[in-house]
Amino acid sequence: MKKLLRINMTTLKATVEDTPDYLRRLGGRGLTSSLISKEVPPACDPLGAENKLVFAPGILAGTIVPNTGRLSVGAKSPLTKGIKEANAGGTAAQKIARLGFQAVVVEGKAKELTLLKIDKEGVTFISASSLSGIGNYELVERIKGEYGEKICLISIGPAGEKTLTTACISVTSPDFHIRVAGRGGLGAVMGSKNLKAIVVDDGGQSLVQVSDAPGLKEASTALSKGIAGNGFVGALRQFGTPVIVMVTNTACALPTKNYSQGQFEKAEAICGEHMIDLMKTRPDSKAVHRCMDGCIVSCSNVYTDEKGEVIVAGLEYETLALAGSNCMIGDLDTIARINRLCNDIGVDTMDIGGAIAVAMEAGVLPWGDGKGALRLIEEIRTGSERGTMIGNGCKSTGDKLGVRRTPTVKGQCLSGYDPRILKGTGVTFATSPMGADHTAGIVLPGEADPSYIPVVPTGQGPKSQFMQTHMATLDSLGVCMMAGIPVIETPELHGHLINCVAAVTGETLDEHYLENIGATVLKTERAFNDAAGFTKEDDRLPAFFSEEGMSPAGFVFDVPVEEVDCVNRFE
Ligand code: SF4
């Protein structure tokens, strides 16, 4: 029988219950969104007692299937005010799955800051008052020292404790680097429950039991071969996600100067190719790194300084775009330090990059002022008025400073793709129940569909729908998008992935399984947001994307509103 671990922070009691029928076939985002829809009132205060925080491994977590250890975190978002799932790599999902839990549900609010330890014996509630205000890097070292190196740590930094709406949730990798469920302010929900951290110790449990082990081995081997042979994966293995910088810059889609330009004159100084060259001169840097056991892509990196001290692992595309080009900061070391500071304080690098750029547009800092940006972000920790403004994100900063050009949808900053060039991605940013989000369904041109033209205004809705649906599926299975995108785009690989799920669960699944699961998730999320008061007007990009031709290409976002309004409407 599948189990849920329910933790009440008010009473400091944990119970293990049989998973209700409606959740039994679900995992990851599918499970978090279904549970939140059923148990959380859509109109509730996201930081109030009625909201719940759900941690769910995907359906394939803890098995031999590669790249399936993403941890989904779900709640009503204090940033978007809608339903939210953010996911991260690291080892937590595999450990939770191997402890036998389909999900961990956190409810209520503790009287004092608390640390939870979850292991084979159950849940221990430990006072964390002495950890108040501590950043994630120091916290990881302290916890590792106390509990050993076989555990995983899920934690918030000072921003989560302050319930700032860009607060994120950190999850440790096998070698105790910090991975982040970054979007939507879910760290604030954790902070609102007075929950500083969760230590997960699976005691070295073996793989989860599956229904058909030989069948799983066969399907998983075929899937791995297909992923490894993909050209996009080959580029990721060589340069990591920073390889995307020159791709978007060449396409005039790299957010620059608060989304007023699509090309950055210093793009070559912050791109993956340059990063690899620089890393060759840096002791102990790693151009390839895996954030979870079982990853066969290794798109991440360990970025060090001249002396070999780790600055951050990893320095990824979205941070380079939002905290780099979008702020006109053209220096890798500075962006890496911004990334580290955000990880330590526990805030989303994308929304913070967006907020800094908006502050630069308002004249708070000069464009490209990396040192000023670092000082401003440090103020989030100290709690100054400016720090609180930045810590509440791009939209809040624009509102406070009177900047009209805030690149946000449903209150959340766009990720690193200009929607005036990548119009299918623009439709996703507009219509995703998650708000503008890099994991919601980016639509890029590529080998899989050479006829696809991203700048034409029509035909973008169906492309966005396809990607949004399949991303919701990957998030439900626990598959990392770097390995999953080649699967989405290659019909032969769909069958291998479906066979993996069938071998794990013992279910008989048809060829429509992947699109059906994703469509059901989106429908559930849309219904929650509708009940929370969202309307079609919330599915719009900011007006400046339609009014201002971006430099230098001159394009505007001009996908017809009727086409936008057909997306994620499944009636
Ligand atoms: S491909 Fe990258 S993000 Fe995905 S599991 Fe591997 S290292 Fe993590």
XYZ file of C-alpha atoms and ligand atoms in Angstrom:
579
model
C 0.000 0.000 0.000
C 1.320 3.439 -0.875
C 1.823 5.894 1.994
C 1.682 9.609 2.678
C 3.619 11.143 5.554
C 1.548 13.957 7.051
C 3.329 16.353 9.412
C 1.373 18.770 11.581
C 3.660 21.608 12.670
C 1.066 23.009 15.109
C 0.742 19.825 17.147
C 4.243 18.530 16.307
C 2.761 15.186 15.317
C 3.425 13.044 12.256
C 1.151 10.352 10.890
C 1.592 7.818 8.134
C -1.581 7.184 6.169
C -2.591 5.096 3.197
C -2.536 7.219 0.065
C -6.122 8.060 -0.919
C -7.317 6.516 -4.169
C -7.336 9.793 -6.118
C -3.578 10.217 -5.563
C -2.381 6.627 -5.888
C -1.450 6.736 -9.584
C 0.211 10.133 -9.263
C 3.623 11.486 -8.396
C 5.607 14.715 -8.526
C 3.670 17.718 -9.839
C 0.585 15.628 -10.582
C 0.390 14.649 -6.942
C 1.244 18.038 -5.444
C -1.279 19.861 -7.635
C -4.053 17.310 -7.014
C -3.515 17.355 -3.256
C -3.356 21.157 -3.088
C -6.517 21.392 -5.211
C -8.373 19.032 -2.906
C -7.105 20.229 0.486
C -6.212 23.933 0.158
C -8.948 26.586 -0.258
C -8.097 28.453 -3.496
C -8.774 31.871 -1.958
C -6.727 31.277 1.192
C -3.765 33.339 2.366
C -0.690 31.530 0.955
C 1.206 32.335 4.146
C -1.705 31.413 6.418
C -2.599 28.252 8.299
C -4.787 26.827 5.523
C -1.991 26.489 2.979
C -0.058 23.211 2.840
C 3.406 22.410 1.571
C 3.789 19.127 -0.278
C 7.050 17.385 -1.201
C 6.566 14.619 -3.765
C 9.032 12.426 -5.645
C 8.015 11.569 -9.191
C 6.475 8.248 -10.192
C 9.875 6.923 -11.342
C 11.940 8.235 -8.401
C 14.244 5.794 -6.649
C 14.315 3.377 -9.615
C 17.037 2.674 -12.185
C 15.452 4.970 -14.789
C 17.957 7.782 -15.452
C 17.431 11.421 -14.435
C 14.284 10.723 -12.429
C 15.134 12.194 -9.038
C 13.478 15.624 -9.285
C 11.647 16.629 -6.134
C 8.364 18.452 -6.708
C 7.328 20.996 -4.101
C 3.740 22.257 -4.230
C 1.608 24.855 -2.450
C -0.474 27.938 -3.156
C 2.145 30.509 -4.161
C 2.613 33.773 -2.264
C 4.170 35.217 -5.439
C 1.647 34.234 -8.133
C -1.315 33.735 -5.723
C -2.120 30.631 -7.770
C -1.231 26.971 -7.556
C 2.484 26.321 -7.752
C 4.914 23.502 -8.278
C 8.652 24.087 -8.309
C 11.115 21.245 -8.598
C 14.767 20.606 -7.886
C 17.413 17.950 -8.363
C 19.446 16.676 -5.451
C 18.896 13.484 -3.518
C 15.742 14.200 -1.487
C 13.224 12.695 -3.914
C 15.064 9.397 -4.185
C 15.459 9.186 -0.398
C 11.795 10.007 0.276
C 10.741 7.390 -2.300
C 13.090 4.794 -0.793
C 11.645 5.454 2.655
C 8.355 4.357 1.104
C 6.537 7.695 0.980
C 4.628 8.929 -2.046
C 4.637 12.415 -0.522
C 5.347 14.420 2.619
C 2.579 16.902 3.481
C 3.424 19.734 5.893
C 0.519 21.505 7.619
C -0.002 24.085 10.369
C 2.602 26.295 11.989
C 5.120 25.530 14.729
C 5.496 27.914 17.674
C 9.231 28.167 17.123
C 11.658 27.595 14.264
C 11.880 23.836 13.811
C 14.018 21.221 12.076
C 12.519 17.872 11.082
C 14.403 14.618 10.764
C 12.700 11.969 8.678
C 14.152 8.463 8.764
C 13.116 4.802 9.046
C 12.064 5.321 12.656
C 9.693 8.172 11.809
C 9.800 11.948 12.281
C 11.709 13.841 14.969
C 10.882 17.490 15.728
C 13.945 19.475 16.814
C 14.141 23.111 17.867
C 16.000 25.162 15.266
C 16.071 28.458 17.175
C 19.861 28.396 17.094
C 19.716 28.209 13.277
C 17.611 31.349 12.881
C 18.954 33.706 10.212
C 21.647 31.292 9.061
C 22.361 31.100 5.343
C 22.060 27.865 3.401
C 25.811 27.298 2.942
C 26.600 27.448 6.657
C 23.490 25.424 7.421
C 24.567 22.626 5.069
C 27.994 22.441 6.733
C 26.517 22.383 10.244
C 23.921 19.728 9.424
C 26.433 17.590 7.545
C 28.737 17.786 10.569
C 25.947 16.699 12.883
C 24.099 14.079 10.815
C 26.792 12.739 8.469
C 27.097 12.649 4.704
C 24.453 10.049 3.877
C 21.559 12.425 4.488
C 19.918 15.011 2.271
C 18.986 18.476 3.509
C 15.949 20.471 2.380
C 16.156 24.011 3.745
C 15.329 27.693 3.567
C 17.598 30.684 4.063
C 16.857 33.991 5.828
C 14.502 35.064 3.000
C 12.226 32.098 3.694
C 12.195 32.896 7.394
C 11.186 36.470 6.490
C 8.467 35.042 4.143
C 9.682 37.118 1.203
C 7.867 36.129 -1.965
C 10.951 35.090 -3.962
C 12.156 32.755 -1.222
C 13.173 29.372 -2.555
C 13.760 25.900 -1.137
C 17.227 24.350 -1.314
C 17.951 20.658 -1.716
C 21.443 19.153 -1.430
C 23.104 17.162 -4.203
C 25.024 13.920 -3.535
C 28.177 16.008 -2.870
C 26.294 18.646 -0.841
C 26.101 21.419 -3.368
C 22.895 23.429 -3.325
C 20.125 22.805 -5.852
C 17.023 24.955 -5.767
C 13.260 24.692 -6.179
C 13.386 28.337 -7.053
C 10.158 29.660 -8.384
C 6.992 30.994 -6.847
C 8.159 31.799 -3.327
C 7.610 28.328 -1.874
C 10.423 28.998 0.616
C 8.129 31.620 2.144
C 5.436 28.977 2.630
C 8.005 26.796 4.407
C 9.052 29.803 6.506
C 5.414 30.592 7.345
C 5.238 27.169 8.970
C 8.360 27.910 11.018
C 10.100 25.046 9.262
C 13.786 25.814 8.734
C 14.955 22.490 7.389
C 14.245 18.807 6.841
C 16.948 16.170 7.197
C 16.048 13.101 5.143
C 17.947 9.933 6.046
C 16.973 6.791 4.154
C 19.603 4.725 5.982
C 21.050 3.542 2.686
C 17.836 1.827 1.550
C 18.061 0.064 -1.784
C 16.085 0.860 -4.931
C 12.309 0.999 -4.648
C 10.434 -2.221 -5.431
C 9.047 -2.319 -8.936
C 6.446 -4.517 -10.561
C 8.558 -5.892 -13.430
C 12.313 -5.552 -12.839
C 13.488 -7.242 -16.099
C 10.985 -5.210 -18.118
C 12.176 -2.041 -16.423
C 15.804 -2.850 -17.176
C 15.020 -3.354 -20.845
C 12.905 -0.184 -21.190
C 15.312 1.912 -19.160
C 18.307 0.781 -21.222
C 16.518 1.693 -24.457
C 15.494 5.063 -23.012
C 19.029 5.825 -21.811
C 20.455 5.008 -25.242
C 17.981 7.345 -26.912
C 18.714 10.211 -24.507
C 22.476 9.769 -24.767
C 22.324 9.826 -28.578
C 20.486 13.156 -28.770
C 22.350 16.172 -30.194
C 21.006 18.655 -27.600
C 22.163 16.353 -24.818
C 25.590 16.134 -26.473
C 25.905 19.943 -26.315
C 24.725 19.982 -22.694
C 27.309 17.380 -21.782
C 30.055 19.524 -23.230
C 29.046 23.030 -22.173
C 26.100 22.634 -19.781
C 23.074 24.931 -19.918
C 25.313 28.037 -20.434
C 25.615 26.829 -24.043
C 22.171 28.403 -24.542
C 23.577 31.965 -24.110
C 24.989 32.171 -27.633
C 21.972 30.354 -29.075
C 19.504 32.926 -27.709
C 21.883 35.844 -28.330
C 22.233 34.841 -31.989
C 18.456 34.514 -32.239
C 17.986 38.013 -30.668
C 16.148 36.372 -27.766
C 18.613 36.857 -24.894
C 16.950 39.187 -22.344
C 19.127 42.277 -22.120
C 18.697 45.608 -20.315
C 15.375 44.714 -18.697
C 14.040 43.011 -21.785
C 14.619 45.981 -24.079
C 17.219 44.227 -26.240
C 17.639 40.682 -27.493
C 21.391 40.773 -27.847
C 24.096 41.600 -25.310
C 27.396 43.063 -26.456
C 29.206 41.019 -23.786
C 27.375 37.745 -24.489
C 30.617 36.006 -25.427
C 32.060 36.877 -22.002
C 29.256 35.032 -20.189
C 28.599 32.126 -22.549
C 29.182 28.425 -21.980
C 32.085 28.200 -24.407
C 33.986 30.958 -22.545
C 33.057 29.473 -19.196
C 34.634 26.152 -20.163
C 37.850 27.886 -21.250
C 37.960 29.856 -18.001
C 37.330 26.752 -15.912
C 40.374 25.093 -17.447
C 42.456 27.732 -15.658
C 40.619 27.349 -12.318
C 41.710 24.633 -9.866
C 38.972 22.171 -8.861
C 36.369 23.561 -11.224
C 34.236 20.976 -13.005
C 32.791 21.613 -16.421
C 30.385 18.718 -16.008
C 28.646 17.780 -12.795
C 25.548 15.787 -11.915
C 23.075 17.080 -9.387
C 21.589 13.682 -8.602
C 22.522 10.023 -8.639
C 21.486 8.318 -11.851
C 21.952 11.375 -14.085
C 23.375 10.446 -17.497
C 23.541 14.014 -18.858
C 25.559 15.954 -16.226
C 24.551 19.398 -17.482
C 25.698 21.186 -14.337
C 29.117 22.508 -13.294
C 31.213 23.500 -10.295
C 32.477 27.053 -10.723
C 35.521 28.014 -8.660
C 37.675 31.112 -8.218
C 41.380 31.426 -9.099
C 42.350 29.655 -5.888
C 39.990 26.745 -6.417
C 37.397 27.837 -3.839
C 33.908 26.889 -4.979
C 31.778 29.936 -5.750
C 28.696 28.093 -6.929
C 27.515 24.780 -8.371
C 26.120 25.135 -10.853
C 26.097 28.369 -12.727
C 23.180 27.888 -15.121
C 21.724 29.598 -18.181
C 18.716 31.180 -16.502
C 20.925 32.940 -13.943
C 23.354 34.103 -16.646
C 20.421 35.593 -18.561
C 18.435 37.219 -15.749
C 21.254 38.260 -13.395
C 23.741 38.731 -16.256
C 22.683 40.116 -19.619
C 19.352 41.430 -18.355
C 21.279 43.614 -15.867
C 24.068 44.255 -18.429
C 26.523 42.455 -16.127
C 29.091 40.843 -18.405
C 31.432 39.142 -15.966
C 31.138 35.481 -15.016
C 32.735 35.815 -11.576
C 30.289 38.561 -10.600
C 27.269 36.577 -11.820
C 28.575 33.498 -9.978
C 28.842 35.557 -6.776
C 25.309 36.885 -7.255
C 24.192 33.275 -7.700
C 25.986 32.222 -4.490
C 24.516 35.097 -2.510
C 21.006 34.286 -3.750
C 21.505 30.607 -2.826
C 22.757 31.552 0.622
C 19.932 33.969 1.413
C 17.557 31.551 -0.284
C 15.996 33.557 -3.122
C 15.226 32.782 -6.767
C 18.034 34.087 -9.029
C 15.575 34.728 -11.855
C 13.104 36.935 -9.992
C 15.975 38.684 -8.193
C 17.790 39.286 -11.516
C 14.531 40.692 -12.873
C 14.138 42.917 -9.801
C 17.707 44.240 -10.054
C 17.189 45.088 -13.739
C 13.973 46.954 -12.902
C 15.851 48.828 -10.146
C 18.543 49.704 -12.698
C 15.873 50.979 -15.096
C 14.575 53.191 -12.257
C 18.080 54.572 -11.706
C 18.683 52.912 -8.325
C 21.910 51.460 -9.783
C 23.774 52.054 -13.030
C 23.390 49.358 -15.720
C 26.054 46.696 -15.355
C 26.919 47.585 -11.751
C 27.671 44.095 -10.427
C 29.092 45.272 -7.104
C 26.023 47.447 -6.522
C 23.798 44.463 -7.346
C 25.637 42.326 -4.779
C 25.217 45.043 -2.133
C 21.522 45.364 -2.904
C 20.961 41.601 -2.666
C 22.887 41.498 0.637
C 20.288 43.980 1.932
C 17.661 41.223 1.593
C 19.463 39.497 4.453
C 19.749 42.599 6.591
C 16.086 43.445 5.998
C 16.404 47.046 4.812
C 13.467 48.597 2.985
C 15.293 48.247 -0.342
C 16.298 44.695 0.484
C 12.703 43.742 1.263
C 11.562 45.336 -1.994
C 14.109 43.336 -4.033
C 13.423 40.177 -2.020
C 9.758 40.391 -2.945
C 10.762 40.196 -6.599
C 10.536 41.906 -9.941
C 6.841 42.860 -9.841
C 7.025 44.235 -6.307
C 10.137 46.241 -7.202
C 8.458 47.671 -10.310
C 5.364 48.629 -8.301
C 7.439 50.347 -5.604
C 9.682 52.224 -8.028
C 6.951 53.097 -10.528
C 8.521 51.141 -13.388
C 5.871 50.118 -15.931
C 8.097 47.692 -17.804
C 8.087 44.751 -15.400
C 8.535 41.472 -17.293
C 6.165 39.376 -15.185
C 3.094 37.209 -15.653
C 0.917 36.335 -12.662
C 3.470 38.254 -10.595
C 6.430 36.069 -11.594
C 9.424 37.190 -13.661
C 9.867 35.671 -17.107
C 12.796 33.330 -17.550
C 15.578 33.860 -20.084
C 13.753 33.896 -23.430
C 12.366 36.998 -25.169
C 8.770 36.196 -26.157
C 8.827 38.623 -29.091
C 11.163 36.241 -30.933
C 10.220 32.955 -29.268
C 6.469 33.415 -29.558
C 5.480 29.883 -28.616
C 7.450 30.361 -25.423
C 5.606 33.669 -24.982
C 2.286 31.792 -25.136
C 3.586 29.441 -22.440
C 4.676 32.346 -20.245
C 1.216 33.906 -20.651
C -0.922 30.839 -20.104
C 0.919 28.494 -17.755
C -0.939 28.101 -14.453
C 2.522 28.434 -12.894
C 3.111 31.998 -14.163
C 6.035 32.728 -16.491
C 8.324 29.834 -15.768
C 11.340 28.207 -17.419
C 10.108 24.683 -16.716
C 6.532 25.230 -17.899
C 7.127 24.477 -21.589
C 9.770 26.436 -23.465
C 9.235 26.184 -27.242
C 12.492 26.332 -29.174
C 13.317 25.688 -32.809
C 15.333 22.531 -33.330
C 16.011 19.374 -35.286
C 12.833 17.693 -34.063
C 10.653 20.042 -36.158
C 12.704 21.890 -38.804
C 9.527 23.515 -40.177
C 8.813 25.369 -36.920
C 9.321 29.142 -37.166
C 9.303 30.809 -33.727
C 8.688 34.409 -34.896
C 5.458 33.918 -36.866
C 2.370 35.014 -34.924
C 0.086 32.047 -35.668
C 0.409 28.362 -34.893
C 2.184 29.079 -31.603
C -0.717 28.023 -29.359
C -0.596 24.319 -30.309
C 3.219 24.251 -29.955
C 2.956 25.782 -26.498
C 0.164 23.382 -25.544
C 2.220 20.373 -26.612
C 5.245 21.459 -24.573
C 3.228 22.521 -21.528
C 1.387 19.215 -21.505
C 4.545 17.129 -21.784
C 6.446 19.224 -19.226
C 3.615 18.615 -16.755
C 4.076 14.911 -17.482
C 7.858 14.990 -16.961
C 7.337 16.885 -13.700
C 4.914 14.184 -12.589
C 7.314 11.365 -13.427
C 10.244 13.179 -11.755
C 12.212 13.368 -15.017
C 14.718 16.205 -15.358
C 13.827 18.418 -18.330
C 17.359 18.236 -19.751
C 16.904 14.502 -20.285
C 13.175 14.822 -20.842
C 13.079 17.341 -23.688
C 14.741 14.895 -26.119
C 12.160 12.316 -25.044
C 9.287 14.755 -25.634
C 10.616 15.609 -29.068
C 11.353 12.059 -30.236
C 8.215 9.938 -30.703
C 10.181 6.619 -30.544
C 11.329 7.495 -27.036
C 7.745 8.027 -25.788
C 7.215 4.271 -25.925
C 10.330 3.526 -23.876
C 9.271 6.039 -21.214
C 5.739 4.616 -21.062
C 7.213 1.108 -20.768
C 9.336 2.302 -17.831
C 6.235 3.592 -16.020
C 4.329 0.390 -16.771
C 7.197 -1.759 -15.472
C 7.428 0.306 -12.270
C 3.702 0.465 -11.498
C 2.411 -2.746 -13.084
C -0.294 -0.802 -14.903
C -1.332 -1.365 -18.490
C -0.775 1.962 -20.226
C -1.726 3.028 -23.731
C 0.190 5.235 -26.143
C -1.695 8.340 -24.966
C -0.507 7.985 -21.376
C 2.025 10.840 -21.523
C -0.311 13.460 -22.970
C -3.217 12.329 -20.786
C -1.313 12.688 -17.536
C -0.020 16.162 -18.471
C -3.443 17.371 -19.651
C -5.055 16.191 -16.419
C -2.456 18.058 -14.350
C -2.959 21.300 -16.299
C -6.738 20.999 -16.037
C -6.508 20.553 -12.267
C -4.185 23.552 -11.919
C -6.313 25.730 -14.159
C -9.430 24.891 -12.101
C -7.623 25.887 -8.887
C -6.532 29.210 -10.359
C -10.027 29.907 -11.728
C -11.445 29.296 -8.253
C -8.773 31.609 -6.818
C -10.156 34.381 -9.034
C -7.890 34.272 -12.085
C -9.412 35.318 -15.414
C -8.246 35.405 -19.031
C -6.705 38.808 -18.270
C -4.187 37.002 -16.077
C -3.072 35.050 -19.176
C -1.458 38.057 -20.818
C 2.121 39.172 -21.278
C 2.890 42.723 -20.093
C 1.739 45.272 -22.681
C 5.255 46.460 -23.522
C 6.013 43.172 -25.281
C 3.232 43.987 -27.781
C 3.942 47.715 -27.975
C 7.744 47.977 -28.093
C 9.707 46.481 -30.943
C 12.690 44.828 -29.372
C 16.159 45.890 -30.396
C 17.667 45.063 -32.842
C 15.159 42.787 -34.567
C 12.075 44.992 -34.136
C 9.621 42.167 -33.446
C 6.658 42.497 -31.074
C 4.598 39.778 -29.431
C 1.610 39.521 -31.757
C 0.110 36.070 -31.249
C -3.673 36.618 -31.632
C -5.448 36.716 -28.296
C -7.963 34.091 -29.525
C -5.061 31.691 -30.046
C -3.645 32.438 -26.587
C -7.064 31.873 -25.037
C -7.372 28.365 -26.516
C -4.349 27.138 -24.540
C -4.958 25.089 -21.401
C -8.696 25.128 -21.986
C -9.603 21.459 -22.087
C -13.412 21.656 -22.069
S 20.903 16.828 -16.526
Fe 21.500 18.516 -15.223
S 19.652 19.169 -14.093
Fe 19.284 17.133 -14.994
S 19.776 15.678 -13.380
Fe 21.628 15.936 -14.605
S 22.790 17.587 -13.672
Fe 20.723 17.645 -12.810
